[in-house]
Amino acid sequence: MDALFADIEKQIKALIEERNMLAQAQKKLHRDQSTLIREKARLCSKQQQAVTKIKTLIAQLKSIEQPT
């Protein structure tokens, strides 16, 4: 009977350890996701700035090309 309890206790400890490892992995995934969301927002902003700048340059080039 003691061997059965010892085996069950061992299994419970292993499950607790695995649960703790999974919890840590999940926290890391959430941190990584937050980092990626911020990076995406930063890159979208930079892209929009680049689009605006290119449109401005195109407008300037068109005004230079037009005969006065």
PDB file of C-alpha atoms in Angstrom:
ATOM      1  CA  MET A   1       0.000   0.000   0.000  1.00  0.00           C
ATOM      2  CA  ASP A   2       2.847   2.361   0.834  1.00  0.00           C
ATOM      3  CA  ALA A   3       4.360   1.713  -2.583  1.00  0.00           C
ATOM      4  CA  LEU A   4       1.075   2.696  -4.230  1.00  0.00           C
ATOM      5  CA  PHE A   5       0.931   5.964  -2.285  1.00  0.00           C
ATOM      6  CA  ALA A   6       4.574   6.668  -3.073  1.00  0.00           C
ATOM      7  CA  ASP A   7       3.914   6.086  -6.770  1.00  0.00           C
ATOM      8  CA  ILE A   8       0.854   8.356  -6.723  1.00  0.00           C
ATOM      9  CA  GLU A   9       2.812  11.023  -4.842  1.00  0.00           C
ATOM     10  CA  LYS A  10       5.594  10.788  -7.425  1.00  0.00           C
ATOM     11  CA  GLN A  11       3.078  11.186 -10.257  1.00  0.00           C
ATOM     12  CA  ILE A  12       1.447  14.171  -8.554  1.00  0.00           C
ATOM     13  CA  LYS A  13       4.823  15.862  -8.087  1.00  0.00           C
ATOM     14  CA  ALA A  14       5.644  15.257 -11.757  1.00  0.00           C
ATOM     15  CA  LEU A  15       2.299  16.738 -12.797  1.00  0.00           C
ATOM     16  CA  ILE A  16       2.825  19.785 -10.585  1.00  0.00           C
ATOM     17  CA  GLU A  17       6.291  20.299 -12.054  1.00  0.00           C
ATOM     18  CA  GLU A  18       4.934  19.982 -15.596  1.00  0.00           C
ATOM     19  CA  ARG A  19       2.113  22.420 -14.786  1.00  0.00           C
ATOM     20  CA  ASN A  20       4.628  24.936 -13.445  1.00  0.00           C
ATOM     21  CA  MET A  21       6.762  24.608 -16.572  1.00  0.00           C
ATOM     22  CA  LEU A  22       3.700  25.112 -18.778  1.00  0.00           C
ATOM     23  CA  ALA A  23       2.659  28.172 -16.770  1.00  0.00           C
ATOM     24  CA  GLN A  24       6.114  29.697 -17.251  1.00  0.00           C
ATOM     25  CA  ALA A  25       6.018  28.913 -20.970  1.00  0.00           C
ATOM     26  CA  GLN A  26       2.608  30.548 -21.250  1.00  0.00           C
ATOM     27  CA  LYS A  27       3.853  33.697 -19.487  1.00  0.00           C
ATOM     28  CA  LYS A  28       6.767  33.879 -21.908  1.00  0.00           C
ATOM     29  CA  LEU A  29       4.431  33.469 -24.877  1.00  0.00           C
ATOM     30  CA  HIS A  30       2.260  36.317 -23.595  1.00  0.00           C
ATOM     31  CA  ARG A  31       5.314  38.555 -23.160  1.00  0.00           C
ATOM     32  CA  ASP A  32       6.535  37.661 -26.646  1.00  0.00           C
ATOM     33  CA  GLN A  33       3.083  38.337 -28.078  1.00  0.00           C
ATOM     34  CA  SER A  34       2.981  41.766 -26.418  1.00  0.00           C
ATOM     35  CA  THR A  35       6.412  42.559 -27.825  1.00  0.00           C
ATOM     36  CA  LEU A  36       5.332  41.514 -31.318  1.00  0.00           C
ATOM     37  CA  ILE A  37       2.150  43.592 -31.108  1.00  0.00           C
ATOM     38  CA  ARG A  38       4.168  46.682 -30.147  1.00  0.00           C
ATOM     39  CA  GLU A  39       6.684  45.995 -32.921  1.00  0.00           C
ATOM     40  CA  LYS A  40       3.885  45.608 -35.469  1.00  0.00           C
ATOM     41  CA  ALA A  41       2.370  48.934 -34.409  1.00  0.00           C
ATOM     42  CA  ARG A  42       5.769  50.617 -34.693  1.00  0.00           C
ATOM     43  CA  LEU A  43       6.359  49.167 -38.158  1.00  0.00           C
ATOM     44  CA  CYS A  44       2.867  50.134 -39.350  1.00  0.00           C
ATOM     45  CA  SER A  45       3.521  53.685 -38.206  1.00  0.00           C
ATOM     46  CA  LYS A  46       6.852  53.777 -40.028  1.00  0.00           C
ATOM     47  CA  GLN A  47       5.200  52.376 -43.151  1.00  0.00           C
ATOM     48  CA  GLN A  48       2.499  55.053 -43.044  1.00  0.00           C
ATOM     49  CA  GLN A  49       5.154  57.747 -42.660  1.00  0.00           C
ATOM     50  CA  ALA A  50       7.025  56.326 -45.649  1.00  0.00           C
ATOM     51  CA  VAL A  51       3.850  56.261 -47.760  1.00  0.00           C
ATOM     52  CA  THR A  52       3.113  59.876 -46.858  1.00  0.00           C
ATOM     53  CA  LYS A  53       6.664  60.923 -47.691  1.00  0.00           C
ATOM     54  CA  ILE A  54       6.582  59.104 -51.039  1.00  0.00           C
ATOM     55  CA  LYS A  55       3.247  60.721 -51.941  1.00  0.00           C
ATOM     56  CA  THR A  56       4.718  64.122 -51.119  1.00  0.00           C
ATOM     57  CA  LEU A  57       7.775  63.436 -53.272  1.00  0.00           C
ATOM     58  CA  ILE A  58       5.591  62.276 -56.166  1.00  0.00           C
ATOM     59  CA  ALA A  59       3.506  65.441 -55.917  1.00  0.00           C
ATOM     60  CA  GLN A  60       6.685  67.547 -55.919  1.00  0.00           C
ATOM     61  CA  LEU A  61       8.024  65.709 -58.975  1.00  0.00           C
ATOM     62  CA  LYS A  62       4.741  66.197 -60.812  1.00  0.00           C
ATOM     63  CA  SER A  63       4.813  69.915 -60.093  1.00  0.00           C
ATOM     64  CA  ILE A  64       8.383  70.139 -61.407  1.00  0.00           C
ATOM     65  CA  GLU A  65       7.467  68.275 -64.611  1.00  0.00           C
ATOM     66  CA  GLN A  66       4.517  70.508 -65.449  1.00  0.00           C
ATOM     67  CA  PRO A  67       5.436  73.322 -67.829  1.00  0.00           C
ATOM     68  CA  THR A  68       4.823  76.773 -66.466  1.00  0.00           C
TER      69      THR A  68
END
